Amino acid sequence: MCFFRKSGEIYKEFSGVVEEVNEGDEIAKALGDKKVAILQNHGILTTGPSVDIALWFYMSMERCCQAQLMAEAAGEPISVSHEDSC
């Protein structure tokens, strides 16, 4: 997750399928110049200068999320500060 620490955003107001232009605008605003957004209760959104790079970010973030879930399932989490983690 270190790679995404300063490159990602969590979007907590996601309500499901984007049907309104202004919700898409809000997601884009929250994402800003970041590479990855986690849409709460939905999944991952990635961007990049090409489809290949956006796909690489997506696959990498998906693997990070899987590793996080496996680590949490293994037992008591160990808290590590952002400064110590990277």
Coordinates of N, CA and C in Angstrom, one line a residue:
M1 N 0.8 -1.2 0.0 CA 0.0 0.0 0.0 C 0.9 1.3 0.0
C2 N 2.1 1.1 0.3 CA 3.0 2.3 0.3 C 3.0 3.1 -1.0
F3 N 2.9 2.4 -2.1 CA 2.9 3.0 -3.4 C 1.7 3.9 -3.5
F4 N 0.6 3.6 -3.0 CA -0.6 4.3 -3.1 C -0.9 5.3 -2.0
R5 N 0.0 5.3 -1.0 CA -0.3 6.1 0.2 C -0.6 7.6 -0.1
K6 N 0.2 8.2 -1.0 CA -0.1 9.6 -1.4 C -0.7 9.7 -2.8
S7 N -1.1 8.5 -3.4 CA -1.6 8.5 -4.7 C -3.0 8.1 -4.8
G8 N -3.7 8.0 -3.6 CA -5.1 7.5 -3.6 C -6.0 8.4 -2.7
E9 N -7.2 8.1 -2.9 CA -8.3 8.9 -2.2 C -9.4 7.9 -1.9
I10 N -10.1 8.1 -0.7 CA -11.3 7.3 -0.4 C -12.5 8.3 -0.6
Y11 N -13.4 7.8 -1.4 CA -14.6 8.6 -1.7 C -15.8 8.0 -0.9
K12 N -16.2 8.6 0.2 CA -17.1 8.1 1.1 C -18.6 8.3 0.7
E13 N -18.8 9.3 -0.1 CA -20.2 9.6 -0.5 C -20.8 8.8 -1.6
F14 N -20.1 7.8 -2.1 CA -20.6 7.0 -3.3 C -21.9 6.3 -2.9
S15 N -22.9 6.5 -3.8 CA -24.2 6.0 -3.6 C -24.6 4.9 -4.5
G16 N -23.7 4.4 -5.3 CA -24.1 3.3 -6.3 C -23.7 3.8 -7.7
V17 N -24.5 3.3 -8.6 CA -24.2 3.6 -10.0 C -24.3 5.1 -10.2
V18 N -23.4 5.7 -11.0 CA -23.3 7.1 -11.2 C -24.4 7.4 -12.3
E19 N -25.5 8.0 -12.0 CA -26.5 8.3 -12.9 C -26.6 9.8 -13.2
E20 N -26.0 10.6 -12.3 CA -26.1 12.1 -12.5 C -24.7 12.6 -12.8
V21 N -24.7 13.6 -13.6 CA -23.4 14.2 -14.0 C -22.7 14.8 -12.8
N22 N -23.5 15.4 -11.9 CA -22.8 16.1 -10.8 C -22.2 15.1 -9.8
E23 N -22.7 13.8 -9.8 CA -22.0 12.8 -8.9 C -20.7 12.4 -9.6
G24 N -20.7 12.3 -10.9 CA -19.4 12.0 -11.6 C -18.4 13.1 -11.4
D25 N -18.9 14.4 -11.4 CA -18.0 15.5 -11.2 C -17.5 15.5 -9.8
E26 N -18.3 15.1 -8.8 CA -17.8 15.0 -7.4 C -16.7 14.0 -7.2
I27 N -16.9 12.8 -7.9 CA -15.9 11.8 -7.8 C -14.6 12.3 -8.4
A28 N -14.7 12.9 -9.6 CA -13.5 13.5 -10.3 C -12.8 14.5 -9.4
K29 N -13.6 15.4 -8.8 CA -13.1 16.4 -7.9 C -12.3 15.7 -6.7
A30 N -12.9 14.7 -6.1 CA -12.3 14.0 -5.0 C -11.0 13.3 -5.4
L31 N -11.0 12.8 -6.6 CA -9.8 12.1 -7.1 C -8.7 13.1 -7.4
G32 N -9.1 14.2 -7.9 CA -8.0 15.2 -8.2 C -7.0 14.7 -9.1
D33 N -5.7 14.9 -8.7 CA -4.6 14.4 -9.5 C -4.1 13.0 -9.0
K34 N -4.9 12.4 -8.2 CA -4.5 11.0 -7.6 C -4.7 10.0 -8.7
K35 N -4.0 8.8 -8.5 CA -4.1 7.7 -9.4 C -5.2 6.8 -9.1
V36 N -5.6 6.7 -7.8 CA -6.6 5.7 -7.4 C -7.6 6.3 -6.4
A37 N -8.9 5.8 -6.6 CA -9.9 6.2 -5.6 C -10.6 4.9 -5.2
I38 N -10.8 4.8 -3.9 CA -11.7 3.7 -3.4 C -13.0 4.3 -3.2
L39 N -14.0 3.7 -3.9 CA -15.4 4.2 -3.8 C -16.0 3.3 -2.7
Q40 N -16.3 4.0 -1.5 CA -16.8 3.2 -0.4 C -18.0 2.4 -0.7
N41 N -18.0 1.1 -0.3 CA -19.0 0.1 -0.5 C -19.2 -0.2 -2.0
H42 N -18.2 0.0 -2.8 CA -18.3 -0.3 -4.2 C -17.0 -0.9 -4.8
G43 N -15.9 -0.2 -4.8 CA -14.7 -0.8 -5.3 C -13.6 0.3 -5.7
I44 N -12.8 -0.1 -6.6 CA -11.6 0.8 -7.0 C -11.9 1.5 -8.3
L45 N -11.4 2.7 -8.4 CA -11.4 3.5 -9.6 C -9.9 3.9 -9.9
T46 N -9.4 3.7 -11.0 CA -8.0 4.1 -11.3 C -8.0 4.9 -12.6
T47 N -6.9 5.8 -12.7 CA -6.7 6.6 -13.8 C -5.2 6.5 -14.2
G48 N -4.9 7.0 -15.4 CA -3.6 7.0 -15.8 C -3.5 7.7 -17.2
P49 N -2.3 7.9 -17.7 CA -2.1 8.6 -19.0 C -2.4 7.6 -20.1
S50 N -2.6 6.3 -19.8 CA -3.0 5.4 -20.9 C -3.8 4.3 -20.2
V51 N -4.5 3.5 -21.0 CA -5.3 2.4 -20.5 C -4.4 1.4 -19.8
D52 N -3.2 1.1 -20.4 CA -2.3 0.2 -19.9 C -1.9 0.5 -18.4
I53 N -1.5 1.8 -18.3 CA -1.1 2.3 -16.9 C -2.2 2.3 -15.9
A54 N -3.4 2.7 -16.3 CA -4.6 2.7 -15.4 C -4.9 1.2 -15.0
L55 N -4.8 0.3 -16.0 CA -5.0 -1.1 -15.7 C -3.9 -1.6 -14.7
W56 N -2.7 -1.2 -14.9 CA -1.6 -1.6 -14.0 C -1.9 -1.1 -12.5
F57 N -2.3 0.1 -12.4 CA -2.7 0.7 -11.1 C -3.8 -0.1 -10.5
Y58 N -4.8 -0.5 -11.3 CA -6.0 -1.2 -10.8 C -5.5 -2.6 -10.3
M59 N -4.8 -3.3 -11.1 CA -4.3 -4.6 -10.7 C -3.5 -4.6 -9.4
S60 N -2.6 -3.6 -9.3 CA -1.7 -3.4 -8.2 C -2.5 -3.1 -6.9
M61 N -3.5 -2.2 -7.1 CA -4.3 -1.8 -5.9 C -5.2 -3.0 -5.5
E62 N -5.7 -3.7 -6.4 CA -6.5 -4.9 -6.1 C -5.7 -5.9 -5.3
R63 N -4.4 -6.1 -5.7 CA -3.5 -7.0 -4.9 C -3.2 -6.5 -3.5
C64 N -3.0 -5.2 -3.4 CA -2.8 -4.6 -2.1 C -4.0 -4.8 -1.2
C65 N -5.2 -4.6 -1.7 CA -6.4 -4.8 -1.0 C -6.6 -6.2 -0.5
Q66 N -6.3 -7.2 -1.4 CA -6.4 -8.6 -1.0 C -5.4 -8.9 0.1
A67 N -4.2 -8.4 0.0 CA -3.2 -8.6 1.0 C -3.6 -8.0 2.4
Q68 N -4.2 -6.8 2.3 CA -4.7 -6.2 3.5 C -5.8 -7.1 4.2
L69 N -6.7 -7.6 3.4 CA -7.8 -8.4 3.9 C -7.3 -9.7 4.5
M70 N -6.3 -10.3 3.8 CA -5.7 -11.5 4.4 C -5.0 -11.3 5.7
A71 N -4.3 -10.1 5.7 CA -3.5 -9.8 7.0 C -4.5 -9.6 8.1
E72 N -5.6 -8.9 7.9 CA -6.6 -8.6 8.9 C -7.3 -9.9 9.4
A73 N -7.5 -10.8 8.4 CA -8.1 -12.1 8.8 C -7.2 -13.0 9.6
A74 N -5.9 -12.8 9.5 CA -4.9 -13.6 10.2 C -4.8 -13.4 11.7
G75 N -5.3 -12.3 12.1 CA -5.3 -12.0 13.6 C -5.3 -10.5 13.9
E76 N -4.9 -10.2 15.1 CA -4.9 -8.9 15.6 C -4.0 -8.0 14.7
P77 N -4.5 -6.9 14.2 CA -3.7 -6.0 13.4 C -2.6 -5.3 14.2
I78 N -1.5 -5.0 13.6 CA -0.4 -4.3 14.2 C -0.5 -2.9 13.5
S79 N -0.6 -1.9 14.4 CA -0.7 -0.5 13.9 C 0.7 0.0 13.6
V80 N 0.9 0.5 12.3 CA 2.1 1.1 11.9 C 1.8 2.5 11.3
S81 N 2.6 3.5 11.8 CA 2.4 4.8 11.3 C 2.7 4.9 9.8
H82 N 2.2 5.9 9.1 CA 2.5 6.2 7.7 C 4.0 6.4 7.5
E83 N 4.6 7.1 8.4 CA 6.1 7.4 8.3 C 6.9 6.2 8.4
D84 N 6.5 5.2 9.3 CA 7.3 4.0 9.5 C 7.0 2.9 8.4
S85 N 5.9 3.1 7.7 CA 5.5 2.1 6.8 C 6.2 2.2 5.4
C86 N 6.7 3.3 5.1 CA 7.3 3.4 3.7 C 8.7 3.9 3.8

